[in-house]
Short mmCIF file of N, CA, C and O in Angstrom, two decimals:
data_model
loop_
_atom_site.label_atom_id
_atom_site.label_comp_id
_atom_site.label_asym_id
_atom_site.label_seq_id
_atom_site.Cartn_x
_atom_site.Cartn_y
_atom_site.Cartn_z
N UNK U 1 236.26 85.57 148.79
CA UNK U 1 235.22 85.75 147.78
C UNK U 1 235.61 86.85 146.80
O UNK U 1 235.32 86.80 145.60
N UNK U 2 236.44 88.04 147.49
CA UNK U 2 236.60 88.87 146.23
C UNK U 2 238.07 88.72 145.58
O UNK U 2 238.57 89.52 144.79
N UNK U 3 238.70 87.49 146.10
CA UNK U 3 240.05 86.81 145.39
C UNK U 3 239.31 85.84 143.74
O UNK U 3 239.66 85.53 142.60
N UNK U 4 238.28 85.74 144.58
CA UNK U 4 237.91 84.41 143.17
C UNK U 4 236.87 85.43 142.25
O UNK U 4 236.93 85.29 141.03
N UNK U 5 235.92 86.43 142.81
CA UNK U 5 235.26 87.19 141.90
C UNK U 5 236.61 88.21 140.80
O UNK U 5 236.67 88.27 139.57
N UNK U 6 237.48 88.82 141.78
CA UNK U 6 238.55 89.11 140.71
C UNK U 6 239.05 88.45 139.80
O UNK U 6 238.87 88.82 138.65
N UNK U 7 239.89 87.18 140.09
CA UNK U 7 240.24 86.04 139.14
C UNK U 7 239.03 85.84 137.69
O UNK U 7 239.43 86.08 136.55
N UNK U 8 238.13 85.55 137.85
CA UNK U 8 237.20 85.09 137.49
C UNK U 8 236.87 86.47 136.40
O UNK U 8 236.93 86.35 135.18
N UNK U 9 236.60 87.52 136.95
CA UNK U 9 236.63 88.45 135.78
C UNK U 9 237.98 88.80 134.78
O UNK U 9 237.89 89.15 133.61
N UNK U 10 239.09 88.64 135.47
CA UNK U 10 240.06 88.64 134.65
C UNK U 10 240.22 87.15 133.59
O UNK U 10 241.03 86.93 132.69
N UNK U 11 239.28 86.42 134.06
CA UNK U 11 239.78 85.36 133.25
C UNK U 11 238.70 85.63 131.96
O UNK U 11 239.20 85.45 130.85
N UNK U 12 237.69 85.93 131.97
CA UNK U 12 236.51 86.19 131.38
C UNK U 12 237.03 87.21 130.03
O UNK U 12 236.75 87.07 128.84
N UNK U 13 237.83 88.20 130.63
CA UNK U 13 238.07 89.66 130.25
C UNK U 13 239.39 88.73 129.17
O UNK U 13 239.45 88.83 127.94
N UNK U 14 240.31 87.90 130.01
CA UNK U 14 240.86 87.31 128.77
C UNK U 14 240.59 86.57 127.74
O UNK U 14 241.31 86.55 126.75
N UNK U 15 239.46 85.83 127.87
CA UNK U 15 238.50 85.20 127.08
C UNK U 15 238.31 86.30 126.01
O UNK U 15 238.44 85.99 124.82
N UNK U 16 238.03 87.46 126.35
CA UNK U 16 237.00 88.34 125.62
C UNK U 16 238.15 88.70 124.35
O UNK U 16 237.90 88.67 123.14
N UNK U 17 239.37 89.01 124.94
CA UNK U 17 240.48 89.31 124.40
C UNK U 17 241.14 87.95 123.06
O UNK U 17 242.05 88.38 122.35
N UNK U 18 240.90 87.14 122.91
CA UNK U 18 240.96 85.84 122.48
C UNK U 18 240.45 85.58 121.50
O UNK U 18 240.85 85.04 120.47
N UNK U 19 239.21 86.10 121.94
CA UNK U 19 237.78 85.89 120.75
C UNK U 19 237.71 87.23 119.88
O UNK U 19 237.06 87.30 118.84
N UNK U 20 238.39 88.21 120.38
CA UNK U 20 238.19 89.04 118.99
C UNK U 20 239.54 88.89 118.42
O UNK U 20 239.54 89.39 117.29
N UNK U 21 241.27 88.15 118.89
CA UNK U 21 242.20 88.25 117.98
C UNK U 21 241.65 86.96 117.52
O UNK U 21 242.54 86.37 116.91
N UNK U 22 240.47 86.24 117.55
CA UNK U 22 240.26 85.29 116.72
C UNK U 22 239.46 85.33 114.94
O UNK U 22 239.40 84.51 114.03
N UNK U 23 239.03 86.53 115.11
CA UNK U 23 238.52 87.28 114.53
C UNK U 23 239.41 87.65 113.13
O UNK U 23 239.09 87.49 111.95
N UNK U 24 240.32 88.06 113.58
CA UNK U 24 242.09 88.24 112.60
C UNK U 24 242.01 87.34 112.08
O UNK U 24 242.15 86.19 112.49
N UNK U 25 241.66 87.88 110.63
CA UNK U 25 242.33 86.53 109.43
C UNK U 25 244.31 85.85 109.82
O UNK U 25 245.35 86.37 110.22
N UNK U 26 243.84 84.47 109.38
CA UNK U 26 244.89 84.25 109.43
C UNK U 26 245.71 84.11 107.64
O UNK U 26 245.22 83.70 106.59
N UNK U 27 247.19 84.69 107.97
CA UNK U 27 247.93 84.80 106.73
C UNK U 27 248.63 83.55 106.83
O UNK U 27 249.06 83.11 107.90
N UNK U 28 248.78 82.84 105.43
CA UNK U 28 249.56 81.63 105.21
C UNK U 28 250.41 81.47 104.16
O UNK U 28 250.00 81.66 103.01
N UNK U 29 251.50 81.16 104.36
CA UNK U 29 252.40 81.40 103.14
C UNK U 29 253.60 79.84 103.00
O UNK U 29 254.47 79.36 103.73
N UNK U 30 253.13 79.54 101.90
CA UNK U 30 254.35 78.42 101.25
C UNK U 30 255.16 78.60 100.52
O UNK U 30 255.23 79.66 99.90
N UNK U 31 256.19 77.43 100.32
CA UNK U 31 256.65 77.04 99.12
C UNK U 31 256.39 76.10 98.50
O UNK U 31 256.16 75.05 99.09
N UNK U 32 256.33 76.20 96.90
CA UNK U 32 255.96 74.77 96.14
C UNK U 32 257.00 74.91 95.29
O UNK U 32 257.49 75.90 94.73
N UNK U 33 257.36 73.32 95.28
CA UNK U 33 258.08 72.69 94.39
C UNK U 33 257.90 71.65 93.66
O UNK U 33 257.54 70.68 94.33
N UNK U 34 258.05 71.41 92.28
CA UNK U 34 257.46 70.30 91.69
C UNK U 34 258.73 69.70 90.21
O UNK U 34 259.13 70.64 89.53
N UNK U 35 259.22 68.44 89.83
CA UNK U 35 259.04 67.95 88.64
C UNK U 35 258.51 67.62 87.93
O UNK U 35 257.55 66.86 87.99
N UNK U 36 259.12 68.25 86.77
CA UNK U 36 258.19 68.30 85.67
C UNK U 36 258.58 67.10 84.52
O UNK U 36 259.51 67.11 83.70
N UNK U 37 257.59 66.13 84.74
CA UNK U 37 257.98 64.57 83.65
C UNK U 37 258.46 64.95 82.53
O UNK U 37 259.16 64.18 81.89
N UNK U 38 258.15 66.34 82.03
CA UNK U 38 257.95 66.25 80.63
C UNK U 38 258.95 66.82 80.12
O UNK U 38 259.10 66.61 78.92
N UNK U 39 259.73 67.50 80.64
CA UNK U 39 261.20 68.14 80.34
C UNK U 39 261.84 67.85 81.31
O UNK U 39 262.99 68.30 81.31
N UNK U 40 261.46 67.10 82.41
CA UNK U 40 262.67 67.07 83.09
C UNK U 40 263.08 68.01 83.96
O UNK U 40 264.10 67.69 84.58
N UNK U 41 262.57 69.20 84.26
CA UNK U 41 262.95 70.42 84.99
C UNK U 41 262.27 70.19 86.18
O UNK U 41 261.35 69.41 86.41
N UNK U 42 262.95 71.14 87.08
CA UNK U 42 261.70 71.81 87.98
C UNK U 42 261.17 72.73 88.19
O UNK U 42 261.84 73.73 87.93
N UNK U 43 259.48 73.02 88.85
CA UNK U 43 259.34 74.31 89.06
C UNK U 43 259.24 74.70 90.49
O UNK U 43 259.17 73.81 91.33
N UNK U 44 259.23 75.73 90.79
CA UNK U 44 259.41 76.35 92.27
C UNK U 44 258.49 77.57 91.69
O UNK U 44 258.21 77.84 90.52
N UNK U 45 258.11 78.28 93.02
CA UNK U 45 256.90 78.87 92.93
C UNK U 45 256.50 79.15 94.72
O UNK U 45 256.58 78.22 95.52
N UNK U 46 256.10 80.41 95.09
CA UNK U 46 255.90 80.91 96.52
C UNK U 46 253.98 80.94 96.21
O UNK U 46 253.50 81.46 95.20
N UNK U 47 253.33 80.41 97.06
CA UNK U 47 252.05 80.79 97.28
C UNK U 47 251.44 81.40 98.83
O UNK U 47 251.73 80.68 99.79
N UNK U 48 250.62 82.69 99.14
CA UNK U 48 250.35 82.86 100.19
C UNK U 48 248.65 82.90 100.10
O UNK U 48 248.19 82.93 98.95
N UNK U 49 247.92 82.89 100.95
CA UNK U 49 246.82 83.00 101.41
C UNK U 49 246.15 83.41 102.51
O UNK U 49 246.72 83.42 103.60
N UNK U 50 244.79 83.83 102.37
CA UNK U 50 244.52 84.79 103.57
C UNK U 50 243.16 84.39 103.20
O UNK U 50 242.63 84.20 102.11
N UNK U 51 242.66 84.30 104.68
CA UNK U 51 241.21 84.17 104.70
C UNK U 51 240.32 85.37 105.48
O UNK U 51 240.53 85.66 106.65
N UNK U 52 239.15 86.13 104.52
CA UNK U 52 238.71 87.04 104.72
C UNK U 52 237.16 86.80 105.43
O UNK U 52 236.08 86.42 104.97
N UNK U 53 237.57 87.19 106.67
CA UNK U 53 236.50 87.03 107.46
C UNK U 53 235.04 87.83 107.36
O UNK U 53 234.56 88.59 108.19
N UNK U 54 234.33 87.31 105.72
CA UNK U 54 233.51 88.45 105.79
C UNK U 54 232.05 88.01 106.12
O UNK U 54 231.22 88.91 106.01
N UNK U 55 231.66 86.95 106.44
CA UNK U 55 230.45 86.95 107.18
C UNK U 55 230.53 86.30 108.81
O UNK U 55 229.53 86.31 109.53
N UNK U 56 231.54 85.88 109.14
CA UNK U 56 231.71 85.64 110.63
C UNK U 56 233.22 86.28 111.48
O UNK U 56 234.35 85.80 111.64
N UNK U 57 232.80 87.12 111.75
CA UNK U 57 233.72 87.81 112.32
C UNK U 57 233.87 87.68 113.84
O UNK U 57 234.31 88.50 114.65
N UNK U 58 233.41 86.47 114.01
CA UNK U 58 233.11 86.15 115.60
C UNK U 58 232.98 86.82 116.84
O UNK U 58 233.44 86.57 117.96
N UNK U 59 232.12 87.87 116.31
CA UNK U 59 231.36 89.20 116.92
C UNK U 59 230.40 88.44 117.72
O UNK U 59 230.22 89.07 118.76
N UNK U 60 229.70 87.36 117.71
CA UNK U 60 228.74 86.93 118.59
C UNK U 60 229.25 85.74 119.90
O UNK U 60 228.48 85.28 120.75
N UNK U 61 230.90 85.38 119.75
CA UNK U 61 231.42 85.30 120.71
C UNK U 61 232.29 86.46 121.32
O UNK U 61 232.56 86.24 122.50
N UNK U 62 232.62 87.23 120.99
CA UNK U 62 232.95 88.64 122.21
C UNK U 62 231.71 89.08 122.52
O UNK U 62 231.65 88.88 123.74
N UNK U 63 230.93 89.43 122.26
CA UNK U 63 229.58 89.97 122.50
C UNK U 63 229.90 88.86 123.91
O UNK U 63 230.53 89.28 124.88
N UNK U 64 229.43 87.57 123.86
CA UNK U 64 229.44 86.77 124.79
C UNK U 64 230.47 86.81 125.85
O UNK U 64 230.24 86.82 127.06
N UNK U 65 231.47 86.81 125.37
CA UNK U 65 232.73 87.22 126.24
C UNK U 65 233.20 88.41 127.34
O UNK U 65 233.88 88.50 128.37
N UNK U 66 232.20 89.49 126.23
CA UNK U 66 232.12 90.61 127.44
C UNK U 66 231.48 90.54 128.13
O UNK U 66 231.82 90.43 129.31
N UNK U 67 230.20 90.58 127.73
CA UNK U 67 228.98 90.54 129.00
C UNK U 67 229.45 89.23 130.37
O UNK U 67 229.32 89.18 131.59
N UNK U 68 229.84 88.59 129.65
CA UNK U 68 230.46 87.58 131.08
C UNK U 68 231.38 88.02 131.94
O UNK U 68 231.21 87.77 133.13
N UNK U 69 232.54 88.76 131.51
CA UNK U 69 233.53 89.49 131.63
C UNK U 69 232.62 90.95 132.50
O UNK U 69 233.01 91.23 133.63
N UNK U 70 231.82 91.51 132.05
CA UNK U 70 231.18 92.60 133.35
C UNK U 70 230.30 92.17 133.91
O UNK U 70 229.78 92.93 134.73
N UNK U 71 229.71 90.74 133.75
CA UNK U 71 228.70 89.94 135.16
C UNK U 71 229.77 89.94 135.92
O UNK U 71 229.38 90.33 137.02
N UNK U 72 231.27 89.65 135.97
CA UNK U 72 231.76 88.99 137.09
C UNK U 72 232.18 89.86 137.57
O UNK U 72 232.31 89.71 138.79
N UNK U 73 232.66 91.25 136.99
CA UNK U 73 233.19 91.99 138.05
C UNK U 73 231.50 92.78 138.97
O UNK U 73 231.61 93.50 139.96
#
């Protein structure tokens, strides 16, 4: 019983851990390349992006994550 209550909080506690690097915007970065009909050339061009987590910061799943995480121990 205290093999599976241990397990069980460590798994919780990794949960908890999960849900706030989920939290971390994620960074995204390309390359674009394109012809151009009209001369004949091409263009190239780097684009990155980032999404700013400013009204869900998925604070109401760690919230959840912990408290589960100290029920079990």
């Amino acid at each position: 019983d205290v093999v599976a209550r241990t397990a069980a909080a460590q798994e919780f506690a990794a949960r908890a851990d999960l849900a706030r690097r989920e939290a971390i915007p994620n960074v995204r970065a390309g390359v674009l390349a394109r012809r151009d009909d009209g001369d004949g050339g091409a263009r190239i061009g780097v684009g990155v992006g980032i999404g700013l987590p400013v009204l869900n910061r998925n604070q109401g799943e760690v919230a959840a994550r912990e408290a589960q995480a100290r029920q079990a121990t």
